mmCIF file of C-alpha atoms in Angstrom:
data_model
loop_
_atom_site.group_PDB
_atom_site.id
_atom_site.type_symbol
_atom_site.label_atom_id
_atom_site.label_comp_id
_atom_site.label_asym_id
_atom_site.label_seq_id
_atom_site.Cartn_x
_atom_site.Cartn_y
_atom_site.Cartn_z
ATOM 1 C CA UNK A 1084 1.404 -15.947 -13.916
ATOM 2 C CA UNK A 1085 1.069 -12.240 -13.021
ATOM 3 C CA UNK A 1086 -0.615 -9.707 -15.300
ATOM 4 C CA UNK A 1087 -0.715 -5.931 -14.946
ATOM 5 C CA UNK A 1088 -4.118 -4.370 -15.551
ATOM 6 C CA UNK A 1089 -5.130 -0.729 -15.626
ATOM 7 C CA UNK A 1090 -6.344 -0.897 -12.037
ATOM 8 C CA UNK A 1091 -4.032 -3.418 -10.466
ATOM 9 C CA UNK A 1092 -2.050 -6.595 -10.647
ATOM 10 C CA UNK A 1093 -3.685 -9.993 -11.075
ATOM 11 C CA UNK A 1094 -2.032 -13.238 -10.004
ATOM 12 C CA UNK A 1095 -3.438 -16.407 -11.562
ATOM 13 C CA UNK A 1096 -2.565 -19.771 -10.079
ATOM 14 C CA UNK A 1097 -1.489 -22.749 -12.171
ATOM 15 C CA UNK A 1098 -5.110 -23.759 -12.720
ATOM 16 C CA UNK A 1099 -6.185 -20.173 -13.449
ATOM 17 C CA UNK A 1100 -8.704 -20.172 -10.576
ATOM 18 C CA UNK A 1101 -6.625 -18.585 -7.800
ATOM 19 C CA UNK A 1102 -6.733 -14.930 -8.827
ATOM 20 C CA UNK A 1103 -5.284 -12.405 -6.420
ATOM 21 C CA UNK A 1104 -5.591 -8.776 -7.480
ATOM 22 C CA UNK A 1105 -4.007 -5.657 -5.978
ATOM 23 C CA UNK A 1106 -5.942 -2.411 -6.438
ATOM 24 C CA UNK A 1107 -5.962 1.116 -5.084
ATOM 25 C CA UNK A 1108 -9.222 2.098 -3.394
ATOM 26 C CA UNK A 1109 -8.711 5.842 -2.847
ATOM 27 C CA UNK A 1110 -12.262 6.327 -1.553
ATOM 28 C CA UNK A 1111 -11.362 4.081 1.403
ATOM 29 C CA UNK A 1112 -7.727 5.268 1.618
ATOM 30 C CA UNK A 1113 -6.174 1.878 1.063
ATOM 31 C CA UNK A 1114 -4.589 -0.486 -1.379
ATOM 32 C CA UNK A 1115 -6.423 -3.805 -1.321
ATOM 33 C CA UNK A 1116 -5.641 -7.436 -2.062
ATOM 34 C CA UNK A 1117 -8.675 -9.150 -3.599
ATOM 35 C CA UNK A 1118 -9.362 -12.840 -4.038
ATOM 36 C CA UNK A 1119 -12.334 -12.572 -6.346
ATOM 37 C CA UNK A 1120 -14.811 -10.271 -4.613
ATOM 38 C CA UNK A 1121 -13.245 -10.803 -1.186
ATOM 39 C CA UNK A 1122 -10.807 -8.266 0.340
ATOM 40 C CA UNK A 1123 -8.018 -10.339 1.881
ATOM 41 C CA UNK A 1124 -5.492 -7.642 2.698
ATOM 42 C CA UNK A 1125 -5.055 -3.892 2.985
ATOM 43 C CA UNK A 1126 -2.350 -1.245 3.117
ATOM 44 C CA UNK A 1127 -4.100 1.802 4.608
ATOM 45 C CA UNK A 1128 -2.900 5.320 3.921
ATOM 46 C CA UNK A 1129 -3.706 8.990 4.338
ATOM 47 C CA UNK A 1130 -2.878 11.601 1.724
ATOM 48 C CA UNK A 1131 -1.352 14.797 3.114
ATOM 49 C CA UNK A 1132 -1.176 17.871 0.873
ATOM 50 C CA UNK A 1133 2.129 19.702 0.499
ATOM 51 C CA UNK A 1134 3.029 21.939 3.425
ATOM 52 C CA UNK A 1135 4.994 24.236 1.122
ATOM 53 C CA UNK A 1136 4.083 25.400 -2.396
ATOM 54 C CA UNK A 1137 6.869 23.337 -3.955
ATOM 55 C CA UNK A 1138 6.607 20.378 -1.561
ATOM 56 C CA UNK A 1139 5.338 16.940 -2.531
ATOM 57 C CA UNK A 1140 1.994 15.428 -1.645
ATOM 58 C CA UNK A 1141 2.699 12.772 0.993
ATOM 59 C CA UNK A 1142 1.159 9.300 1.192
ATOM 60 C CA UNK A 1143 1.310 8.202 4.824
ATOM 61 C CA UNK A 1144 1.129 4.414 5.196
ATOM 62 C CA UNK A 1145 -0.110 3.541 8.682
ATOM 63 C CA UNK A 1146 -1.467 -0.020 8.635
ATOM 64 C CA UNK A 1147 -0.905 -3.184 6.578
ATOM 65 C CA UNK A 1148 -2.460 -6.586 7.100
ATOM 66 C CA UNK A 1149 -3.259 -9.791 5.228
ATOM 67 C CA UNK A 1150 -5.929 -12.277 6.262
ATOM 68 C CA UNK A 1151 -4.350 -15.131 8.267
ATOM 69 C CA UNK A 1152 -5.704 -17.665 5.764
ATOM 70 C CA UNK A 1153 -3.450 -16.095 3.104
ATOM 71 C CA UNK A 1154 -0.260 -15.647 5.137
ATOM 72 C CA UNK A 1155 2.988 -17.203 3.966
ATOM 73 C CA UNK A 1156 2.321 -16.616 0.273
ATOM 74 C CA UNK A 1157 4.262 -13.365 -0.139
ATOM 75 C CA UNK A 1158 1.086 -11.351 -0.552
ATOM 76 C CA UNK A 1159 1.978 -8.640 1.969
ATOM 77 C CA UNK A 1160 5.174 -7.995 0.013
ATOM 78 C CA UNK A 1161 3.248 -7.861 -3.254
ATOM 79 C CA UNK A 1162 0.783 -5.434 -1.679
ATOM 80 C CA UNK A 1163 3.577 -3.214 -0.335
ATOM 81 C CA UNK A 1164 5.463 -3.234 -3.630
ATOM 82 C CA UNK A 1165 2.369 -2.319 -5.632
ATOM 83 C CA UNK A 1166 1.378 0.450 -3.190
ATOM 84 C CA UNK A 1167 4.855 1.979 -3.079
ATOM 85 C CA UNK A 1168 5.316 1.732 -6.858
ATOM 86 C CA UNK A 1169 1.935 3.417 -7.416
ATOM 87 C CA UNK A 1170 2.854 6.178 -4.966
ATOM 88 C CA UNK A 1171 6.098 6.900 -6.790
ATOM 89 C CA UNK A 1172 4.405 6.715 -10.202
ATOM 90 C CA UNK A 1173 1.895 9.342 -9.072
ATOM 91 C CA UNK A 1174 4.723 11.714 -8.120
ATOM 92 C CA UNK A 1175 3.922 11.580 -4.415
ATOM 93 C CA UNK A 1176 6.296 10.976 -1.497
ATOM 94 C CA UNK A 1177 6.205 7.951 0.817
ATOM 95 C CA UNK A 1178 5.883 8.344 4.591
ATOM 96 C CA UNK A 1179 6.031 5.090 6.556
ATOM 97 C CA UNK A 1180 4.351 4.879 9.948
ATOM 98 C CA UNK A 1181 3.299 1.251 9.446
ATOM 99 C CA UNK A 1182 5.849 -1.203 10.889
ATOM 100 C CA UNK A 1183 5.498 -3.579 7.917
ATOM 101 C CA UNK A 1184 6.078 -0.819 5.355
ATOM 102 C CA UNK A 1185 9.087 0.417 7.353
ATOM 103 C CA UNK A 1186 10.655 -3.055 7.274
ATOM 104 C CA UNK A 1187 9.805 -3.500 3.588
ATOM 105 C CA UNK A 1188 11.523 -0.196 2.755
ATOM 106 C CA UNK A 1189 14.586 -1.165 4.790
ATOM 107 C CA UNK A 1190 14.830 -4.505 2.953
ATOM 108 C CA UNK A 1191 14.093 -2.996 -0.483
ATOM 109 C CA UNK A 1192 15.709 0.449 -0.515
ATOM 110 C CA UNK A 1193 15.656 0.711 -4.308
ATOM 111 C CA UNK A 1194 13.800 2.269 -6.001
ATOM 112 C CA UNK A 1195 12.077 3.772 -2.959
ATOM 113 C CA UNK A 1196 14.772 5.468 -0.826
ATOM 114 C CA UNK A 1197 14.806 8.703 -2.812
ATOM 115 C CA UNK A 1198 11.031 9.030 -2.340
ATOM 116 C CA UNK A 1199 10.796 8.396 1.422
ATOM 117 C CA UNK A 1200 10.302 11.304 3.816
ATOM 118 C CA UNK A 1201 10.352 11.264 7.619
ATOM 119 C CA UNK A 1202 6.966 11.701 9.275
ATOM 120 C CA UNK A 1203 5.929 15.036 10.697
ATOM 121 C CA UNK A 1204 3.050 16.096 12.979
ATOM 122 C CA UNK A 1205 0.660 16.618 10.060
ATOM 123 C CA UNK A 1206 1.365 13.078 8.810
ATOM 124 C CA UNK A 1207 0.675 11.543 12.214
ATOM 125 C CA UNK A 1208 -2.516 13.571 12.670
ATOM 126 C CA UNK A 1209 -3.766 12.596 9.193
ATOM 127 C CA UNK A 1210 -3.053 8.921 9.870
ATOM 128 C CA UNK A 1211 -4.854 9.080 13.211
ATOM 129 C CA UNK A 1212 -7.912 10.701 11.577
ATOM 130 C CA UNK A 1213 -7.939 8.146 8.759
ATOM 131 C CA UNK A 1214 -7.583 5.231 11.176
ATOM 132 C CA UNK A 1215 -10.449 6.545 13.342
ATOM 133 C CA UNK A 1216 -12.677 7.016 10.275
ATOM 134 C CA UNK A 1217 -11.926 3.483 9.030
ATOM 135 C CA UNK A 1218 -12.397 1.895 12.463
#
């Protein structure tokens, strides 16, 4: 069973003990998969302000991973879907540098295609800075 909460999405297993939650952690610049208190996956991003007064704020996704112990359960897809849906809901544009997010967008063009922008130099620089700060 999957429930939406104010902060994320919770997935409870048949016995109610396996609870996987997806949350945005803007202070760390990433969406996170949690199994209880443990972070088991991330979709890292950098936020780039509009380059023009009427341009959109851009969310640049540059790295996605799920702990090997949790692979094969569709969690990376759930993480990507939640992150992209939250980006659209916030009125921001999606920029995909991350190979996983690029493939996800190609396989699931709707409802995302209208919100995807090609990367520019500012996006790449912001992603590089965010990756260095997280490293």
